[in-house]
XYZ file of C-alpha atoms in Angstrom:
442
model
C -5.067 -27.007 14.092
C -3.248 -24.878 11.519
C -4.489 -24.690 7.950
C -2.993 -27.267 5.584
C -0.266 -25.843 3.345
C -0.195 -26.570 -0.395
C 2.916 -25.597 -2.363
C 2.931 -24.977 -6.113
C 6.330 -25.850 -7.592
C 7.900 -26.537 -10.963
C 10.496 -25.245 -13.385
C 10.283 -21.595 -14.494
C 7.566 -20.285 -16.806
C 5.146 -23.228 -16.745
C 2.279 -21.114 -15.347
C 2.615 -21.592 -11.597
C 1.676 -18.018 -10.717
C -1.249 -18.006 -13.146
C -2.552 -21.183 -11.502
C -2.012 -19.682 -8.059
C -4.001 -16.564 -8.948
C -6.802 -18.647 -10.464
C -7.108 -20.824 -7.353
C -7.164 -17.994 -4.809
C -9.416 -15.870 -7.013
C -7.296 -12.713 -7.042
C -4.211 -11.372 -8.768
C -1.843 -11.595 -5.813
C 1.130 -13.253 -7.464
C 3.055 -11.518 -10.217
C 2.295 -12.975 -13.662
C 4.660 -12.244 -16.533
C 6.099 -14.129 -19.482
C 9.645 -13.526 -18.228
C 11.060 -16.699 -16.616
C 12.057 -16.173 -12.998
C 9.561 -13.399 -12.237
C 8.266 -14.962 -8.998
C 11.169 -14.972 -6.572
C 9.986 -15.326 -2.981
C 7.291 -17.577 -1.626
C 3.793 -16.091 -1.939
C 1.020 -17.092 0.431
C -2.717 -16.898 -0.223
C -5.841 -18.240 1.439
C -7.813 -20.745 -0.607
C -10.982 -22.761 -0.010
C -12.454 -25.800 -1.730
C -15.460 -27.847 -0.583
C -15.456 -26.021 2.776
C -11.791 -26.861 3.357
C -9.589 -23.827 3.930
C -5.894 -24.037 3.249
C -2.834 -21.912 2.596
C -1.607 -21.928 -0.996
C 2.076 -21.159 -1.611
C 3.453 -19.953 -4.932
C 7.196 -20.343 -5.447
C 9.931 -19.297 -7.797
C 10.776 -21.766 -10.538
C 13.176 -24.536 -9.590
C 16.360 -24.651 -11.663
C 18.059 -27.864 -10.465
C 21.517 -26.952 -11.798
C 22.371 -23.254 -11.890
C 25.160 -20.938 -10.800
C 23.003 -17.817 -11.015
C 22.741 -16.191 -7.550
C 19.056 -15.259 -7.764
C 18.015 -18.532 -9.426
C 19.865 -20.600 -6.825
C 18.171 -18.671 -4.012
C 14.826 -19.184 -5.760
C 15.496 -22.902 -5.587
C 16.242 -22.564 -1.871
C 12.935 -20.748 -1.347
C 11.078 -23.498 -3.238
C 12.787 -26.138 -1.123
C 11.694 -24.338 2.067
C 8.121 -24.258 0.741
C 8.304 -27.984 -0.017
C 9.545 -28.702 3.509
C 6.648 -26.818 5.105
C 3.929 -28.079 2.738
C 1.408 -30.819 3.419
C 0.653 -31.341 -0.283
C 2.685 -30.346 -3.362
C 1.393 -29.474 -6.827
C 4.016 -30.013 -9.527
C 3.132 -27.823 -12.491
C 4.279 -28.885 -15.969
C 3.633 -27.563 -19.483
C 1.875 -29.817 -22.020
C 3.191 -27.676 -24.878
C 6.794 -28.448 -23.932
C 6.132 -32.041 -22.980
C 8.265 -33.730 -20.338
C 11.714 -32.119 -20.345
C 14.850 -33.000 -18.417
C 14.174 -30.347 -15.767
C 10.760 -31.921 -15.068
C 12.420 -35.267 -14.369
C 14.957 -33.629 -12.050
C 12.285 -31.729 -10.109
C 10.141 -34.886 -9.898
C 13.123 -36.795 -8.524
C 13.606 -34.106 -5.871
C 9.944 -34.334 -4.892
C 9.965 -38.134 -4.667
C 12.640 -37.838 -1.984
C 10.645 -35.380 0.146
C 8.016 -37.965 1.097
C 5.090 -35.572 0.649
C 1.966 -36.216 -1.486
C 2.631 -34.823 -4.985
C 0.036 -34.127 -7.667
C 1.201 -33.567 -11.242
C -0.640 -30.669 -12.876
C -0.309 -30.698 -16.669
C -0.922 -27.030 -17.355
C -1.930 -25.224 -20.557
C -4.299 -28.059 -21.502
C -6.626 -25.474 -22.999
C -8.703 -27.678 -25.298
C -12.043 -29.061 -24.090
C -12.850 -32.738 -24.477
C -10.326 -35.530 -24.887
C -6.838 -34.682 -23.645
C -3.948 -34.339 -26.076
C -1.920 -37.519 -26.661
C 1.105 -35.716 -25.182
C -0.697 -35.763 -21.815
C 0.072 -39.424 -21.217
C 3.848 -38.999 -21.288
C 3.611 -37.210 -17.920
C 2.962 -40.625 -16.327
C 6.687 -41.150 -16.916
C 7.463 -38.793 -14.032
C 6.465 -41.607 -11.674
C 4.220 -39.456 -9.469
C 0.858 -41.062 -10.150
C -2.075 -39.895 -12.268
C -1.559 -36.407 -13.715
C -4.411 -33.857 -13.912
C -5.010 -31.812 -17.063
C -5.524 -28.125 -16.217
C -5.842 -24.804 -17.990
C -4.835 -22.176 -15.426
C -5.855 -19.396 -17.814
C -9.401 -20.658 -18.450
C -9.876 -22.607 -15.218
C -10.526 -25.969 -16.880
C -9.626 -28.874 -14.607
C -8.925 -26.787 -11.510
C -11.819 -28.440 -9.676
C -10.410 -31.902 -10.418
C -6.998 -30.686 -9.232
C -8.370 -29.384 -5.928
C -10.379 -32.577 -5.429
C -7.087 -34.473 -5.496
C -5.389 -31.939 -3.202
C -7.919 -32.091 -0.359
C -7.849 -35.898 -0.335
C -4.538 -35.619 1.522
C -5.721 -33.146 4.178
C -6.029 -34.324 7.785
C -9.459 -34.554 9.361
C -10.967 -31.121 9.955
C -11.225 -29.735 13.469
C -13.164 -26.688 14.644
C -10.853 -23.832 15.532
C -11.410 -20.134 15.998
C -9.083 -17.733 14.218
C -6.580 -15.985 16.457
C -7.493 -12.305 16.631
C -4.513 -11.457 18.809
C -2.029 -11.546 15.940
C -0.617 -8.121 15.014
C -0.001 -7.756 11.284
C 3.173 -5.739 10.707
C 4.110 -4.398 7.251
C 7.814 -3.711 6.824
C 7.992 -0.959 4.204
C 10.630 1.320 2.735
C 12.578 2.101 -0.381
C 14.706 -0.664 -1.947
C 17.765 -2.042 -0.175
C 17.205 -0.575 3.292
C 17.241 -4.040 4.912
C 13.567 -5.018 5.109
C 14.164 -8.687 4.254
C 17.225 -8.788 6.529
C 15.043 -7.604 9.419
C 12.403 -10.267 8.758
C 15.081 -12.953 8.507
C 16.754 -11.843 11.731
C 13.601 -11.818 13.822
C 12.379 -15.152 12.439
C 15.724 -16.911 12.841
C 15.653 -18.403 9.368
C 16.194 -17.366 5.775
C 12.561 -16.492 5.272
C 13.041 -14.060 2.355
C 15.760 -13.717 -0.268
C 18.405 -11.264 0.950
C 20.729 -9.632 -1.554
C 22.606 -6.373 -2.042
C 20.788 -5.976 -5.372
C 18.230 -3.195 -4.908
C 14.693 -4.416 -5.468
C 15.379 -8.125 -4.850
C 12.072 -8.610 -3.010
C 9.306 -8.175 -5.542
C 6.619 -10.108 -3.683
C 5.174 -9.722 -0.203
C 5.933 -12.589 2.172
C 4.390 -13.444 5.550
C 6.332 -14.559 8.614
C 4.398 -15.680 11.687
C 6.055 -15.734 15.086
C 5.205 -15.560 18.759
C 7.325 -14.262 21.633
C 7.018 -12.578 25.029
C 5.627 -9.436 23.405
C 2.743 -11.140 21.588
C 1.833 -12.809 18.310
C 3.033 -11.200 15.102
C 2.727 -11.644 11.374
C 5.498 -9.748 9.576
C 4.738 -8.782 5.989
C 7.933 -8.131 4.034
C 7.259 -5.964 0.991
C 8.982 -4.948 -2.202
C 10.870 -1.660 -1.953
C 8.741 1.247 -3.130
C 10.348 3.248 -5.935
C 9.510 6.564 -7.533
C 6.931 6.084 -10.265
C 9.341 7.470 -12.859
C 11.634 4.511 -12.159
C 8.932 1.884 -12.480
C 9.534 0.841 -16.062
C 8.082 -2.648 -16.299
C 4.936 -4.506 -15.337
C 6.752 -6.572 -12.708
C 7.674 -3.533 -10.617
C 4.192 -2.061 -11.033
C 2.587 -5.185 -9.593
C 5.101 -5.090 -6.738
C 4.098 -1.545 -5.793
C 0.399 -2.415 -5.909
C 0.996 -5.428 -3.688
C 3.090 -3.382 -1.258
C 0.155 -0.992 -0.919
C -2.083 -4.025 -0.360
C 0.310 -5.174 2.361
C -0.135 -1.837 4.132
C -3.908 -2.316 3.894
C -3.568 -5.726 5.566
C -1.328 -4.388 8.313
C -2.138 -3.089 11.781
C 1.329 -1.562 12.185
C 3.789 -0.259 9.582
C 7.513 -0.272 10.284
C 8.976 2.397 7.993
C 12.632 1.545 7.476
C 15.247 4.243 6.853
C 18.856 3.652 5.801
C 20.982 5.223 8.562
C 23.983 5.606 6.244
C 22.073 7.195 3.377
C 19.792 9.276 5.591
C 16.338 10.658 4.880
C 15.221 10.940 1.249
C 12.115 12.215 -0.478
C 11.141 8.637 -1.225
C 11.064 7.880 2.506
C 8.394 10.530 2.983
C 6.331 9.044 0.137
C 6.578 5.557 1.638
C 5.490 6.912 5.015
C 2.640 8.758 3.320
C 1.107 5.465 2.148
C 0.859 4.255 5.752
C -0.361 7.639 6.969
C -3.096 7.877 4.325
C -4.440 4.491 5.406
C -4.459 5.413 9.088
C -1.984 2.761 10.215
C 0.053 2.791 13.401
C 3.610 3.709 12.409
C 7.155 3.291 13.664
C 10.209 4.838 11.996
C 13.047 2.308 12.208
C 16.510 3.632 11.357
C 18.359 0.535 10.156
C 22.116 -0.079 9.734
C 22.802 1.969 12.862
C 25.827 -0.235 13.502
C 27.449 1.182 10.349
C 27.265 4.822 11.502
C 30.222 6.500 13.190
C 28.947 7.873 16.476
C 29.806 10.122 19.373
C 27.788 11.069 22.441
C 25.350 13.284 20.561
C 24.949 11.438 17.242
C 21.646 9.748 18.070
C 19.984 12.894 19.429
C 21.110 14.942 16.438
C 19.877 12.264 14.025
C 16.558 11.995 15.874
C 16.003 15.764 15.808
C 16.673 15.875 12.082
C 14.245 13.014 11.428
C 11.587 14.684 13.549
C 11.907 17.679 11.252
C 11.915 15.520 8.110
C 8.845 13.605 9.315
C 7.059 16.634 10.735
C 3.894 15.526 8.926
C 3.755 12.440 11.164
C 5.320 13.679 14.372
C 3.302 11.094 16.315
C 5.501 8.217 15.037
C 8.206 7.017 17.464
C 11.753 6.626 16.141
C 13.967 3.634 16.940
C 17.566 2.967 15.884
C 18.158 -0.682 14.993
C 20.490 -3.047 13.186
C 18.923 -5.955 11.318
C 22.431 -7.332 10.897
C 23.381 -7.484 14.592
C 19.908 -7.604 16.135
C 20.430 -4.333 18.012
C 17.233 -3.119 19.769
C 14.961 -5.681 18.075
C 13.432 -6.549 21.456
C 12.602 -2.875 21.880
C 11.062 -2.902 18.394
C 8.642 -5.681 19.378
C 7.679 -3.762 22.509
C 7.084 -0.631 20.437
C 4.968 -2.512 17.873
C 2.677 -3.824 20.609
C 2.418 -0.354 22.135
C 1.508 1.574 18.962
C -0.975 -1.158 18.005
C -2.790 -0.675 21.308
C -2.742 3.100 20.783
C -4.170 2.712 17.261
C -6.965 0.553 18.743
C -7.704 2.849 21.700
C -11.299 3.826 22.433
C -12.026 6.841 24.653
C -15.364 7.465 26.343
C -17.471 10.446 25.225
C -17.467 11.817 28.759
C -13.672 11.957 29.020
C -13.353 13.454 25.539
C -15.726 16.284 26.346
C -13.928 17.033 29.611
C -10.752 17.556 27.585
C -12.671 19.565 24.996
C -14.161 21.888 27.641
C -10.758 22.480 29.225
C -9.103 23.100 25.832
C -11.730 25.590 24.620
C -11.541 27.423 27.955
C -7.764 27.827 27.565
C -7.874 28.888 23.923
C -11.147 30.281 22.643
C -12.435 28.918 19.301
C -11.784 31.218 16.313
C -14.149 33.871 15.007
C -14.829 35.223 11.543
C -16.713 38.472 10.865
C -18.065 38.492 14.377
C -19.267 34.897 14.293
C -17.540 32.485 16.683
C -17.086 28.747 16.264
C -19.098 26.726 18.768
C -18.196 23.093 19.415
C -21.222 21.489 21.013
C -19.597 18.141 21.773
C -17.378 15.412 20.370
C -17.414 11.625 20.345
C -15.240 8.827 19.027
C -16.687 7.170 15.954
C -14.170 4.365 15.375
C -10.683 2.998 15.985
C -7.768 2.046 13.700
C -7.188 4.925 13.460
C -8.979 6.719 16.310
C -11.611 8.852 14.579
C -13.428 11.660 16.353
C -16.607 13.487 15.312
C -17.067 17.146 16.267
C -20.535 18.681 16.184
C -20.256 22.423 15.522
C -22.360 25.390 14.522
C -20.286 26.242 11.423
C -17.763 23.877 9.842
C -16.099 26.709 7.905
C -15.005 28.308 11.161
C -13.238 25.153 12.370
C -9.854 26.121 10.952
C -7.028 23.629 10.510
C -4.879 25.398 13.084
C -7.525 24.985 15.770
C -8.021 21.340 14.815
C -4.282 20.818 15.287
C -4.484 22.502 18.696
C -7.282 20.176 19.799
C -5.415 17.149 18.446
C -2.385 18.102 20.521
C -4.555 18.473 23.628
C -6.090 15.022 23.080
C -2.651 13.475 22.555
C -1.272 15.154 25.687
C -3.997 13.548 27.797
C -4.529 10.152 26.168
C -1.199 9.495 24.452
C -2.160 8.035 21.063
C 1.535 7.576 20.323
C 2.363 6.057 16.974
C -1.096 6.473 15.465
C -2.670 9.138 13.271
C -6.062 10.489 14.294
C -8.963 11.535 12.100
C -11.407 14.402 12.668
C -14.892 14.496 11.126
C -16.605 17.874 11.351
C -20.396 18.012 11.300
C -22.735 20.948 11.534
C -25.325 19.915 14.042
C -28.284 21.621 12.446
C -27.554 20.861 8.783
C -25.913 17.470 9.374
C -23.185 18.209 6.849
C -19.572 17.166 7.032
């Protein structure tokens, strides 16, 4: 049985994201005093009294608005409401009950889901403020006084939430799911890709660069396996990150890469390779993730018989620092080659998780050192006694040598190429750890 889903909704700037962060115990959702900061749905794992559930933060609901972003925020909140088992309506005791609260409450009454009214910013301890009682007028039952900043009342709130959960059943977590982070600079089509593969408007899509500020998760299963796509905010140059909102987005995008097994690095086919693309790819490389370079908007490029090969050769030069990453040309708009993308994701994930026996590794090592002798320095030659694989994700190999200083980078690259030629390891970086056998130093 899937985890129950609890959605936090309400009008803008009543403290929904602060409450969300308090309940999950980490600063995952963006918190800022600017109304409308949280745009897409944010998911986080939460637990109370041994009941685990998925908590969803949403953008503020503006019942009547012509603003493009605000109206899409309302759509996202409505999707969260539809998928939720329990809904927390957050209000602000300092403002009292306002017209927007009544309109949101009316919307929630029609959804037929259990709704709990959270009267936020009730920061005083002891008897509640007299203004608290006017929230009974929303017609949604007994409200709960909460201070999301200090944590007062959150236990009472969660007690009410779990009352509506179905009976708990034992279920093991599915370890077959591949977590895929879709990363890239702003406006390359990351959200469009996630929407296309999921068949629904899962994330806000707009031509405004930087529309996605939060990471969103999309779970799906098909013939190629089980996947969780993590759509991330576009990563910008630090010099262009001028406000706290964007800074939190970059941090969370890096966190998304940490969560991922595979990173799909999206490039704009029309704009071509930029320096920022290499920096985005560097984040995935530094964390040892399996990587795919996806050239999006390929349908918008004028082509002849050699266009793809020429483009591929140029990208291989641009991404020479991660030559192991396969390149695929896609269109999130038309769905071109998305089946091939799923196949490639499964493949590079298996390569990133590959484990090679010590015996086979040392056979390759013996053959490689026989072909090209290890380097020497001042009459002293490097000796590689043996190698073994220490871990996976990424594949990490330990070399035991007589002198680590003699194991030059160029010879390491040669051995890496030999290992890749035999075992593949396509789409994944590899790590080498050099140890002197006698001294035990790295």
